[in-house]
PDB file of C-alpha atoms and ligand atoms in Angstrom:
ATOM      1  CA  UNK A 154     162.944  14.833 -90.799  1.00 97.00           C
ATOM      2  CA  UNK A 155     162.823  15.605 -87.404  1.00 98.00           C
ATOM      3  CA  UNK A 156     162.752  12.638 -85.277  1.00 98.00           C
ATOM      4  CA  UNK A 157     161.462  13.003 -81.127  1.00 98.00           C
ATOM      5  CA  UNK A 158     160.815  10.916 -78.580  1.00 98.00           C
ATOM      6  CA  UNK A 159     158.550  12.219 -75.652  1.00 98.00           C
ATOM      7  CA  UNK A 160     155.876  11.184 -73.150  1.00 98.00           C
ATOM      8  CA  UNK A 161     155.852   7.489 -72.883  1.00 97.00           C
ATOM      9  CA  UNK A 162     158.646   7.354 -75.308  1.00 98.00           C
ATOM     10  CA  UNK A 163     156.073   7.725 -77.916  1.00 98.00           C
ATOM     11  CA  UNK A 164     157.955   8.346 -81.714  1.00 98.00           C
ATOM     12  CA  UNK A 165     157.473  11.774 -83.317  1.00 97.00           C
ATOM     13  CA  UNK A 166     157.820  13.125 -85.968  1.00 98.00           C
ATOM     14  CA  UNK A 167     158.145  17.024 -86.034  1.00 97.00           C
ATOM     15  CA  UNK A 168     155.497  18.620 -88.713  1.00 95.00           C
ATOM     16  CA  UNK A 169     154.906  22.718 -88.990  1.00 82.00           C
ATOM     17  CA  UNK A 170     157.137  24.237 -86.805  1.00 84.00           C
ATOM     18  CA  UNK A 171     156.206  22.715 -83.274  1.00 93.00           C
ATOM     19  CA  UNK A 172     153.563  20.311 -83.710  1.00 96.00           C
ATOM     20  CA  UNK A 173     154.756  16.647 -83.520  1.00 97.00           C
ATOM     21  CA  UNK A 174     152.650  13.741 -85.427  1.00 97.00           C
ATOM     22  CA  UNK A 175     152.649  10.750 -83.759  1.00 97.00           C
ATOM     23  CA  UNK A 176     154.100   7.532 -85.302  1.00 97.00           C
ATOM     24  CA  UNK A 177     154.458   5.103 -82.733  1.00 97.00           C
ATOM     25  CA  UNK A 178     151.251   2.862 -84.275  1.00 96.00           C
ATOM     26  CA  UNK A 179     154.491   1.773 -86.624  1.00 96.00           C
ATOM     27  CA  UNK A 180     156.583   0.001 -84.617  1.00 97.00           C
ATOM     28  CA  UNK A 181     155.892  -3.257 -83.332  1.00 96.00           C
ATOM     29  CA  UNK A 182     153.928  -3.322 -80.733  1.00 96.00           C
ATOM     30  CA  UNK A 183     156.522  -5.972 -79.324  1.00 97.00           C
ATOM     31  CA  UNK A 184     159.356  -3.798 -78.700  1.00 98.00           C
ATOM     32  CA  UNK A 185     160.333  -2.275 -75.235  1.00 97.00           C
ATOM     33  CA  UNK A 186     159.589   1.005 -75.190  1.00 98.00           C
ATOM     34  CA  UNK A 187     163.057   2.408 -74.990  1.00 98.00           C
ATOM     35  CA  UNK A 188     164.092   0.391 -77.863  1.00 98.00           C
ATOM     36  CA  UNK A 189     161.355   1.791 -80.616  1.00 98.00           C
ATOM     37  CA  UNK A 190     163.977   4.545 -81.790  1.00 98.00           C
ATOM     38  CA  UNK A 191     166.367   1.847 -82.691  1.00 98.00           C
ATOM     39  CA  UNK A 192     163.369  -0.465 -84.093  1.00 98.00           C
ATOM     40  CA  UNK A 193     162.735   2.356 -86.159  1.00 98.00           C
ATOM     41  CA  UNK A 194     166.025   3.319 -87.858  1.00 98.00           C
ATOM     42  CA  UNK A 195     167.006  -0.459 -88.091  1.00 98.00           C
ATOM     43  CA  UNK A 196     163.436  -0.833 -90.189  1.00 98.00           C
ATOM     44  CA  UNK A 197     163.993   2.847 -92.161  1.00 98.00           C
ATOM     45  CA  UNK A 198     163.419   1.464 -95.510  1.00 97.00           C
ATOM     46  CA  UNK A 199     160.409   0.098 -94.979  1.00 96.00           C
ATOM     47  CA  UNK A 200     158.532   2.616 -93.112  1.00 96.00           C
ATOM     48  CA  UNK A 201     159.783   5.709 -94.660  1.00 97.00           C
ATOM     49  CA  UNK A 202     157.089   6.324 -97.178  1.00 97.00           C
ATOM     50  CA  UNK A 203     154.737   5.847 -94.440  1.00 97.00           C
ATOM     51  CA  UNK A 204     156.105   8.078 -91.820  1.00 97.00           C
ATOM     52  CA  UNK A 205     156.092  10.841 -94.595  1.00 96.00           C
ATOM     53  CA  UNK A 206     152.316   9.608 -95.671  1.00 97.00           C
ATOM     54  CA  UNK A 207     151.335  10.165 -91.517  1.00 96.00           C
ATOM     55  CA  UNK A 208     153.413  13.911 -91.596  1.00 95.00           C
ATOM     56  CA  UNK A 209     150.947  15.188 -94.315  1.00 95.00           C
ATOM     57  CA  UNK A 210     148.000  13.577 -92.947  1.00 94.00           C
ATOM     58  CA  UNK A 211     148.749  15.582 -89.677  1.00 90.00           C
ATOM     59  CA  UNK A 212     146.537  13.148 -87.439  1.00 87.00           C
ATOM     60  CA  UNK A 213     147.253  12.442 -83.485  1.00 86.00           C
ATOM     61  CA  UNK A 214     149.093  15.930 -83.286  1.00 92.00           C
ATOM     62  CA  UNK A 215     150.752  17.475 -80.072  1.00 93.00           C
ATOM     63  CA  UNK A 216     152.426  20.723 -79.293  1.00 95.00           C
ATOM     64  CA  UNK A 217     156.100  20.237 -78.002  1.00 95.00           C
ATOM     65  CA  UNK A 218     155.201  22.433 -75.676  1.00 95.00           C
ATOM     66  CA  UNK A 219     152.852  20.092 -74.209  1.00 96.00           C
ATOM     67  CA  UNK A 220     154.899  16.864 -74.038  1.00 97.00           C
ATOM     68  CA  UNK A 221     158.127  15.785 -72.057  1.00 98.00           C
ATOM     69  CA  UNK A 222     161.105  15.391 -74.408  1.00 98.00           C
ATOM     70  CA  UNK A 223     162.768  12.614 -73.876  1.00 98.00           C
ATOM     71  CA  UNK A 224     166.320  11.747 -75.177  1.00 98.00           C
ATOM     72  CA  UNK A 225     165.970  11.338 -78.914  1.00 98.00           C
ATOM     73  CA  UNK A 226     167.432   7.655 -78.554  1.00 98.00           C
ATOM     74  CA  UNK A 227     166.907   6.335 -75.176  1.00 98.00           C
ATOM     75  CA  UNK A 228     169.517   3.091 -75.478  1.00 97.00           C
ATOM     76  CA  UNK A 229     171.583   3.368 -77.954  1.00 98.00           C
ATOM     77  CA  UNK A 230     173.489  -0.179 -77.960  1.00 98.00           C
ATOM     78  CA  UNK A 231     176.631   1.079 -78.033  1.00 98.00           C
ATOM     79  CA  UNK A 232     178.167   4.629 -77.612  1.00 98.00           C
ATOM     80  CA  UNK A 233     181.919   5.140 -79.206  1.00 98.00           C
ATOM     81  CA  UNK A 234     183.166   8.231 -78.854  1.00 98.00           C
ATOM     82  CA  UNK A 235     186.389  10.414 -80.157  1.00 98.00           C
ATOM     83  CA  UNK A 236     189.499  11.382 -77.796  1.00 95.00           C
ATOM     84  CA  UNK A 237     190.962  15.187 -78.817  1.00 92.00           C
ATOM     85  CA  UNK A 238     189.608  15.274 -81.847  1.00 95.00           C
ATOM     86  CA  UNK A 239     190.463  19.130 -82.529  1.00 92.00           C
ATOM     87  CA  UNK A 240     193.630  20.663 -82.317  1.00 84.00           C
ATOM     88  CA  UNK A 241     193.179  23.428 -80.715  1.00 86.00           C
ATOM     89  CA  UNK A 242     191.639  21.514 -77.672  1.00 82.00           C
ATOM     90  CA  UNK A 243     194.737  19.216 -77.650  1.00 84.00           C
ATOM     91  CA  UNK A 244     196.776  22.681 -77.015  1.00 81.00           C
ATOM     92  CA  UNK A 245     194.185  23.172 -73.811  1.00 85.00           C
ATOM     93  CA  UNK A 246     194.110  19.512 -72.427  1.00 87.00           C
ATOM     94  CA  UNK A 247     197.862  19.363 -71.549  1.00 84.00           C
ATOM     95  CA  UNK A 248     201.170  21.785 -71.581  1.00 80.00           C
ATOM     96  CA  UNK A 249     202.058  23.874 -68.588  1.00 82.00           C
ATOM     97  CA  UNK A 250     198.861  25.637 -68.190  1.00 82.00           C
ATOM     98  CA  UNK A 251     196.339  23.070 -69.417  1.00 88.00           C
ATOM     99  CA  UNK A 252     193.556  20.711 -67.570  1.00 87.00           C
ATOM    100  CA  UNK A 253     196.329  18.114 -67.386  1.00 89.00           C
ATOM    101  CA  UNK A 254     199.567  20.712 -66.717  1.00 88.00           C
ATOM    102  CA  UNK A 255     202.693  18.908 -67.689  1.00 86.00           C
ATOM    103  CA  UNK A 256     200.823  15.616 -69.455  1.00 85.00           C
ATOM    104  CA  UNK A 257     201.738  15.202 -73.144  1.00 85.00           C
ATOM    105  CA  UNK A 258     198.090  14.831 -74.355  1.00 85.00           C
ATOM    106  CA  UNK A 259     198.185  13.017 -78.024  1.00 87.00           C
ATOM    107  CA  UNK A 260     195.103  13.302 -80.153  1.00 91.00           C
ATOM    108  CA  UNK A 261     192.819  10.774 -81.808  1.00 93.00           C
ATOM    109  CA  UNK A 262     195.592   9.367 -84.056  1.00 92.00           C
ATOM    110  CA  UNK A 263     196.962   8.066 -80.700  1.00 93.00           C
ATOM    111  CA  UNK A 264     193.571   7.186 -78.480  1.00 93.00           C
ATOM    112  CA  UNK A 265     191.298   6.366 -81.293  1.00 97.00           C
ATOM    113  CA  UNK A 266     188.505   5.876 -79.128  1.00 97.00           C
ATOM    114  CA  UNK A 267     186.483   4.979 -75.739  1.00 97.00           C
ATOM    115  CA  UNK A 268     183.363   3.227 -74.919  1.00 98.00           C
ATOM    116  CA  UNK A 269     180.738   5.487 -73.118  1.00 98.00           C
ATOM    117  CA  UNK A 270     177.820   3.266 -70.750  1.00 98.00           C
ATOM    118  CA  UNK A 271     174.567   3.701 -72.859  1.00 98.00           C
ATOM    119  CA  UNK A 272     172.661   4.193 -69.210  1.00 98.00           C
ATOM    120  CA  UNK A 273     174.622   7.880 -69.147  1.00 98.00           C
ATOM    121  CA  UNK A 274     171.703   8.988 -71.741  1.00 98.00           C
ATOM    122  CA  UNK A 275     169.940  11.520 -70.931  1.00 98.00           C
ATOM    123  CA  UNK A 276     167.678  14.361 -72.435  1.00 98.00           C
ATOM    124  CA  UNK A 277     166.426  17.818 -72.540  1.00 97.00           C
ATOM    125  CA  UNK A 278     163.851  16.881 -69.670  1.00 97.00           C
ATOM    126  CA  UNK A 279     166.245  15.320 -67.386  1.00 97.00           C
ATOM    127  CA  UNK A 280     169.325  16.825 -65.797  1.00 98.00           C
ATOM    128  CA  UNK A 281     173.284  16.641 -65.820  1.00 98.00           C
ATOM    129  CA  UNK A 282     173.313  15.331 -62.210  1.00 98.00           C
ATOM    130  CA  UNK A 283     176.920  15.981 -60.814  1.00 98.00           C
ATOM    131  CA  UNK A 284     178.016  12.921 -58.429  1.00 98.00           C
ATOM    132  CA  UNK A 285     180.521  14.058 -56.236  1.00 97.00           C
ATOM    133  CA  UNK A 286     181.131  17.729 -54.511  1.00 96.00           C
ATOM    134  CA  UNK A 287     184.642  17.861 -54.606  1.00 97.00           C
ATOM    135  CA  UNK A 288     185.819  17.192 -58.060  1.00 98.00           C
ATOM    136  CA  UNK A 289     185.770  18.975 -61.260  1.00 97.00           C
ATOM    137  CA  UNK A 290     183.117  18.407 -63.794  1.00 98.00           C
ATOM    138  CA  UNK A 291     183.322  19.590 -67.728  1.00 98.00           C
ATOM    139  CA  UNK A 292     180.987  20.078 -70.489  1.00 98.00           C
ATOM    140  CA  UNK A 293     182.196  18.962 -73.755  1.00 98.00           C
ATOM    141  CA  UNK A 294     180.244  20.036 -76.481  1.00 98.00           C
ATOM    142  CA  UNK A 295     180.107  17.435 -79.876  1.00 98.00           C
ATOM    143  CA  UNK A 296     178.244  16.473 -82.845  1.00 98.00           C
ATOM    144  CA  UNK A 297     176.264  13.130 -82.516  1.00 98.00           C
ATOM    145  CA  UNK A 298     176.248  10.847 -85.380  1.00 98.00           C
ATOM    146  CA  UNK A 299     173.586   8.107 -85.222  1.00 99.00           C
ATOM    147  CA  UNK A 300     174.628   5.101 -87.396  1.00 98.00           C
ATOM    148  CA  UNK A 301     171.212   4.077 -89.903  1.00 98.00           C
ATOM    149  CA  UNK A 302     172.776   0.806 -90.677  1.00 98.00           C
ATOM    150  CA  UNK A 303     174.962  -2.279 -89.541  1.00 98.00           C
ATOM    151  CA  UNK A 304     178.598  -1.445 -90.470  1.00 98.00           C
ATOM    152  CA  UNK A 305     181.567  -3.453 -90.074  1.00 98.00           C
ATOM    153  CA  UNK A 306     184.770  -2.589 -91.725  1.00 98.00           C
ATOM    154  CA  UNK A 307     183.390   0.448 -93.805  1.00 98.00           C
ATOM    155  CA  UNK A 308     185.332   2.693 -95.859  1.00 98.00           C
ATOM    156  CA  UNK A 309     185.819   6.136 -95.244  1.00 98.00           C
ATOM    157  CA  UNK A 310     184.515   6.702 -99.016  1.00 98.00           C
ATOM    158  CA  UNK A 311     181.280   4.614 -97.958  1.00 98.00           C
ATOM    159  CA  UNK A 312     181.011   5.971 -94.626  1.00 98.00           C
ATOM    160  CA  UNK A 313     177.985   8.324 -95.593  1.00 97.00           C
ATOM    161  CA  UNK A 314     175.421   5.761 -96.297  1.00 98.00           C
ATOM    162  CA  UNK A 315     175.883   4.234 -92.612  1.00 98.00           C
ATOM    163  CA  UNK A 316     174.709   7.915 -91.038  1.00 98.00           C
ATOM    164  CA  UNK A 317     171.149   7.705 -90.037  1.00 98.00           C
ATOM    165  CA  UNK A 318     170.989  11.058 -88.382  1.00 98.00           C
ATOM    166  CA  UNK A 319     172.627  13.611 -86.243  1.00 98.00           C
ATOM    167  CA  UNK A 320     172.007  15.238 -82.709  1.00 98.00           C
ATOM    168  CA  UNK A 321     173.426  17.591 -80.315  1.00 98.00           C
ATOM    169  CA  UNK A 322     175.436  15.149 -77.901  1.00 98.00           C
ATOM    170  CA  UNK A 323     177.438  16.548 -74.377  1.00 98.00           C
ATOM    171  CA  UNK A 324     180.054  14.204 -73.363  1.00 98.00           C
ATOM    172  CA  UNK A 325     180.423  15.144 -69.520  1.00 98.00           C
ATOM    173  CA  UNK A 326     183.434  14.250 -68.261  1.00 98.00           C
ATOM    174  CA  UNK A 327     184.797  14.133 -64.629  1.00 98.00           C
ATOM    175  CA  UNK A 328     188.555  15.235 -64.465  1.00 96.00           C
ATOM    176  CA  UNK A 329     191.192  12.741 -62.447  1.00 95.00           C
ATOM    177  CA  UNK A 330     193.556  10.089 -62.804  1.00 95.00           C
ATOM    178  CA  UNK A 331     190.224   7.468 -63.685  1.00 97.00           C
ATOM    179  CA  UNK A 332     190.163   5.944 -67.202  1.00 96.00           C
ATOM    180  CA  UNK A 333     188.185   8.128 -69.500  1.00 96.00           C
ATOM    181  CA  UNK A 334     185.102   5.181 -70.007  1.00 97.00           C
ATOM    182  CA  UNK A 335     184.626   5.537 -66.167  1.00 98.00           C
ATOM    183  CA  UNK A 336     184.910   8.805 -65.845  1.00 98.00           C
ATOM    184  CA  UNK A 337     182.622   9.750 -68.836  1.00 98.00           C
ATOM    185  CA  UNK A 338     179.811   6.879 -67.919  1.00 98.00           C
ATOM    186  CA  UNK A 339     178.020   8.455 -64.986  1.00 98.00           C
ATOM    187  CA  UNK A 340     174.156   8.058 -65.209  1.00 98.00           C
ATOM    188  CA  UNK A 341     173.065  11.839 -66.989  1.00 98.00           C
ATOM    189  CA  UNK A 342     176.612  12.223 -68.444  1.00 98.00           C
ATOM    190  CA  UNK A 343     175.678  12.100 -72.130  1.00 99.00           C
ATOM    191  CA  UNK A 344     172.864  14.614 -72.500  1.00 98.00           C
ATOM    192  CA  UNK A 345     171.220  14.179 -76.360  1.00 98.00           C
ATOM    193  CA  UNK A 346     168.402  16.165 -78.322  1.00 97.00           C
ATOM    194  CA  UNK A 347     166.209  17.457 -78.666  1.00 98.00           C
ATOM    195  CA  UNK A 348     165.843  15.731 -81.131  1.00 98.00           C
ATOM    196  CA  UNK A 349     167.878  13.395 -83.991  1.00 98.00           C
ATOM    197  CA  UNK A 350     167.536  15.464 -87.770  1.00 98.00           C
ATOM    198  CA  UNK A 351     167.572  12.699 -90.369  1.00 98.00           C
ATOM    199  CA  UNK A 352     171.610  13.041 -93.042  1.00 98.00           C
ATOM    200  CA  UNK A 353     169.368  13.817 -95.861  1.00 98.00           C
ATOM    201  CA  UNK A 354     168.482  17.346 -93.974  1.00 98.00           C
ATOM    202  CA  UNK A 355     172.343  17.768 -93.069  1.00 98.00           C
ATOM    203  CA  UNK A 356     174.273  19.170 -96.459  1.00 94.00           C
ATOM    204  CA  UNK A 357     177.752  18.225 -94.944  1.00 97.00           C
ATOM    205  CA  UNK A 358     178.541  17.322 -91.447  1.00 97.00           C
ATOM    206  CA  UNK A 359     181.500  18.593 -92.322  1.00 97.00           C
ATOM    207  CA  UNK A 360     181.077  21.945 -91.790  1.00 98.00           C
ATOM    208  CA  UNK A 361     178.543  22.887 -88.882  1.00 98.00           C
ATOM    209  CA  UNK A 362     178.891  25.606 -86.324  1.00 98.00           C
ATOM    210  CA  UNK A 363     178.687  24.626 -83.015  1.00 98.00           C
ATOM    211  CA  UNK A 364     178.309  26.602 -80.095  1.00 98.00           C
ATOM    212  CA  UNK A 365     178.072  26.018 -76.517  1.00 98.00           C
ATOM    213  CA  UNK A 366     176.981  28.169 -73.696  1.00 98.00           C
ATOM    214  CA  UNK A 367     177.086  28.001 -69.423  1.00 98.00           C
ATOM    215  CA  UNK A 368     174.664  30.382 -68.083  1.00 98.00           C
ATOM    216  CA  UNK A 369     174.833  32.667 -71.333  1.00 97.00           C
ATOM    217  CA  UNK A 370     178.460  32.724 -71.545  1.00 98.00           C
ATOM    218  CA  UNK A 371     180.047  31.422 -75.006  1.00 98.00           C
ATOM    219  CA  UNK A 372     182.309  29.049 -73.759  1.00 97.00           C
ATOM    220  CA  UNK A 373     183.069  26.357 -76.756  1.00 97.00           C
ATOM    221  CA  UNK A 374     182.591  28.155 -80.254  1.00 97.00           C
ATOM    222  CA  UNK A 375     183.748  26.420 -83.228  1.00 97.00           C
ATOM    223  CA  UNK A 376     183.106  24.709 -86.983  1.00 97.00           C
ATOM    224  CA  UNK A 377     183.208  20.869 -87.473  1.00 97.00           C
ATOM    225  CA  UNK A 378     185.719  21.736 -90.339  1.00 96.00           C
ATOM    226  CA  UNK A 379     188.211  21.433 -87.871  1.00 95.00           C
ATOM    227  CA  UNK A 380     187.804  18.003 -86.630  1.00 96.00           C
ATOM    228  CA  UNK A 381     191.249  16.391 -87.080  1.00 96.00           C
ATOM    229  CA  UNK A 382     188.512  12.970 -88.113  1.00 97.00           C
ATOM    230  CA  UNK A 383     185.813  13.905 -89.822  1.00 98.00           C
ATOM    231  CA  UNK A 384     182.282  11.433 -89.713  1.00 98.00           C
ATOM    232  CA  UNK A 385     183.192   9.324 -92.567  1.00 98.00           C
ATOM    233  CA  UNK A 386     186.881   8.951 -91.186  1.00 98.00           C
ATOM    234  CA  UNK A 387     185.292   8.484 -87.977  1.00 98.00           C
ATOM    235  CA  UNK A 388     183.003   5.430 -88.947  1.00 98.00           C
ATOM    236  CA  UNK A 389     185.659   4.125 -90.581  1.00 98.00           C
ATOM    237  CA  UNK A 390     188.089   3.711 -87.536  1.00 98.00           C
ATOM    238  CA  UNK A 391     185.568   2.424 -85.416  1.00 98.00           C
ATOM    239  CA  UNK A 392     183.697   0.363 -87.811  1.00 98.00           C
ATOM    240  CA  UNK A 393     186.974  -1.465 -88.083  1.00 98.00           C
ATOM    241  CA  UNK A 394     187.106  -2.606 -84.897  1.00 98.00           C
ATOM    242  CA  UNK A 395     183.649  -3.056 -83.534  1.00 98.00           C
ATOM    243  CA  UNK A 396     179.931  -4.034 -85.413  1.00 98.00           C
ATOM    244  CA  UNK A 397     178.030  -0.331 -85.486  1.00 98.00           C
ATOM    245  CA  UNK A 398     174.930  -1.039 -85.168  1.00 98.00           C
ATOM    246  CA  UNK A 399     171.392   0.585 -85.848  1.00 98.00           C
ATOM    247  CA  UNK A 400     170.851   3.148 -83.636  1.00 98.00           C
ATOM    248  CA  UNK A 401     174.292   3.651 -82.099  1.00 98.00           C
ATOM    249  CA  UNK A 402     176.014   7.162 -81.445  1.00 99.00           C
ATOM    250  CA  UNK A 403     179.241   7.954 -82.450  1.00 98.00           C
ATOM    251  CA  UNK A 404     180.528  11.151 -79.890  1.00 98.00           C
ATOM    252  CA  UNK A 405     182.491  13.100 -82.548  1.00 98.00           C
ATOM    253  CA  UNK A 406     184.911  15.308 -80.099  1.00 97.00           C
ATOM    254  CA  UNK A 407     185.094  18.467 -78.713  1.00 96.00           C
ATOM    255  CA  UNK A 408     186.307  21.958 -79.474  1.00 95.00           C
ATOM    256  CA  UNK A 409     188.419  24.236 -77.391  1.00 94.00           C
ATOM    257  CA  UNK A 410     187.291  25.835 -74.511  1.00 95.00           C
ATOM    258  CA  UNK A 411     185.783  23.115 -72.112  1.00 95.00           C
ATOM    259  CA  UNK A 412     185.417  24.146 -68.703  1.00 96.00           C
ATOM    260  CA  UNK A 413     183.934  22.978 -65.678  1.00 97.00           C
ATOM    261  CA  UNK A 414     179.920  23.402 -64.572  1.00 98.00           C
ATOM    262  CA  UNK A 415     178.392  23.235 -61.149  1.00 98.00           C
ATOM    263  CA  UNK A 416     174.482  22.632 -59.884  1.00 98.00           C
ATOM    264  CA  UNK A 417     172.850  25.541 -60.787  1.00 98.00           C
ATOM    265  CA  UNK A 418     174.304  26.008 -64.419  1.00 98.00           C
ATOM    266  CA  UNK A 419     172.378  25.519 -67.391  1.00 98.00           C
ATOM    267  CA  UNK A 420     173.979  24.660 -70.454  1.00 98.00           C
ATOM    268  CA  UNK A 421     173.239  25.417 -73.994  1.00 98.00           C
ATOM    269  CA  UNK A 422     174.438  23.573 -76.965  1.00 98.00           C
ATOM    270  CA  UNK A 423     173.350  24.584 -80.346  1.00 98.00           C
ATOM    271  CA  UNK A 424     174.956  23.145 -83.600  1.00 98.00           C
ATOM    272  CA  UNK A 425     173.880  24.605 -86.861  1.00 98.00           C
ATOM    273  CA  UNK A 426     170.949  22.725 -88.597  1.00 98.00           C
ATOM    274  CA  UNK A 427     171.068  19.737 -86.511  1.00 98.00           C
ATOM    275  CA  UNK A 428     169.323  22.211 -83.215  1.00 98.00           C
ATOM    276  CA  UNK A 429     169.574  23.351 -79.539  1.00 98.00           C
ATOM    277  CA  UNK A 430     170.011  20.981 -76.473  1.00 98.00           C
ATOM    278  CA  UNK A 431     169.074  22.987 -73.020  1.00 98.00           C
ATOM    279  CA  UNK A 432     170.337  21.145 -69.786  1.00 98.00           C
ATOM    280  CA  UNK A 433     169.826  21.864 -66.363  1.00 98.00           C
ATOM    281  CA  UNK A 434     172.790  20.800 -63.850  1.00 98.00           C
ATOM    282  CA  UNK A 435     172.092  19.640 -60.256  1.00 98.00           C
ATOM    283  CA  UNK A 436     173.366  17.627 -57.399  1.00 98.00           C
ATOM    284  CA  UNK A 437     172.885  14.187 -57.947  1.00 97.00           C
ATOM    285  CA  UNK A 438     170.432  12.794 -54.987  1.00 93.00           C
ATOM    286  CA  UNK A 439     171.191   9.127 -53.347  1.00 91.00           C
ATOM    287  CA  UNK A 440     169.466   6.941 -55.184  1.00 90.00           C
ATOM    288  CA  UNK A 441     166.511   5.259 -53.868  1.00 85.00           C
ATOM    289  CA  UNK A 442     166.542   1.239 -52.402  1.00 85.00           C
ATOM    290  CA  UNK A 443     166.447  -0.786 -55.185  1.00 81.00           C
ATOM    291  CA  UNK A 444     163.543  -3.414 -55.076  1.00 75.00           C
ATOM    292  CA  UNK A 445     164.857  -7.070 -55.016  1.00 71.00           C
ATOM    293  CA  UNK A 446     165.826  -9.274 -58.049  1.00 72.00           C
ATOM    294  CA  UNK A 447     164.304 -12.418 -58.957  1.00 71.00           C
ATOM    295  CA  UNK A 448     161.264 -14.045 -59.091  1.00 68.00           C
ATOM    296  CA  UNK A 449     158.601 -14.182 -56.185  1.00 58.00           C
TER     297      UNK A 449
HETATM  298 MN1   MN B 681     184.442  14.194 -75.679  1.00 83.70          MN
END
């Protein structure tokens, strides 16, 4: 299935090509709005049969042309993601001519991971919105896995029953000195969607091309084969340290050939069966005056 969320982040499902059914009506009507994605996949097994019952029936359709797309999973509770998690982009990051010239850059089996703020979400409807003029900005272009069930200390060999779904993910990064978690956190700096495709329509993670584009220029081109952690491995690490929970996003690593984007750039990920995320990048605008906190 083909899971969106759009307009008032109303739940779709996706149902003859473009037309989305809408399945909000079950989720209860208690939860925030931006939590209803994560409602849903934490309450999969019992609503399954009917969200397939309300596809066939085909009742409350829209186009997707007609509705704005939001992010796929609005607030994810946590966001762990995977430090040089391909070779090849290991030989890019450091060395005498890479990002970092003369830093020793280890891979994954050094780093393990980094926490990414769940407020960087953002979706096909928003914008990568670049903070600062004078710095250098990168797209990163990764496999999103979006965990279906609580998992603590899961096996690699169990890993695949923990995978709700999967999504085209950016990781933007800002280059510098700054820890990565800061530097990868900035409101808009994880772009998802459009949508999240449900494990049972992904054969094997495993081996997916992916493919990433700045202004029609291949810049990242590669196969998931070559992850030095695959998803189950993946889940495993971090499941060891930290609770996964419904509706989190694991950031699965990047490829060679990151580079840096500037307002003005569109960028387009697409990863084989799992679909095509279009961004726009822009300046980001001061924000407006907050309104004050507390009660009146
Ligand atoms: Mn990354």
């Amino acid at each position: 299935m083909k899971l969106y969320v759009f307009d008032e982040h109303r739940i779709g499902v996706l149902v003859a090509g473009s037309q989305l059914v809408d399945i909000t009506y079950l989720i209860d009507a208690h939860v925030v709005a931006e939590d209803r994605m994560t409602s849903l996949i934490a309450n999969w097994d019992s609503c399954v049969d009917d969200i397939r019952e309300a596809a066939q029936r085909g009742e409350s359709l829209s186009d997707l042309t007609n509705v704005v797309i939001l992010p796929p999973q609005p607030r994810p509770r946590t966001i762990v993601a995977a430090p040089v998690n391909y070779r090849r982009h290991q030989a890019e990051m450091g060395g005498q001519h890479g990002v970092y010239p003369g830093l020793q850059v280890h891979t994954i089996e050094t780093y393990a991971g980094f926490i990414k703020a769940s407020t960087s979400i953002t979706g096909p409807s928003g914008a990568i919105e670049l903070p600062f003029p004078d710095r250098r900005f990168d797209h990163e272009a990764e496999l999103g896995v979006v965990i279906g069930r609580t998992a603590k200390q899961v096996s690699r060999h169990d890993a695949h029953r923990y995978v709700f779904g999967y999504v085209p993910l950016l990781d933007i990064t800002m280059r510098g000195p700054e820890d990565r978690s800061y530097r990868k956190s900035f409101d808009t700096f994880t772009p998802i969607g459009p949508c999240i495709v449900t494990a049972d329509e992904v054969q094997n993670s495993g081996h997916l091309d992916v493919k990433l584009t700045v202004k029609g220029e291949v810049r990242q081109q590669a196969n998931t084969s070559d992850l030095i952690y695959d998803v189950p491995r993946l889940i495993e690490l971090y499941s060891e340290a930290m609770t996964l929970q419904p509706g989190d996003i694991i950031a699965s690593g990047t490829p060679e050939g990151v580079g840096p984007i500037e307002p003005g750039d569109e960028v387009v990920l697409t990863i084989e069966t799992v679909g095509e995320l279009t961004m726009r990048v822009t300046r980001r605008e001061p924000a407006p005056p907050q309104g004050t906190l507390g009660c009146a």
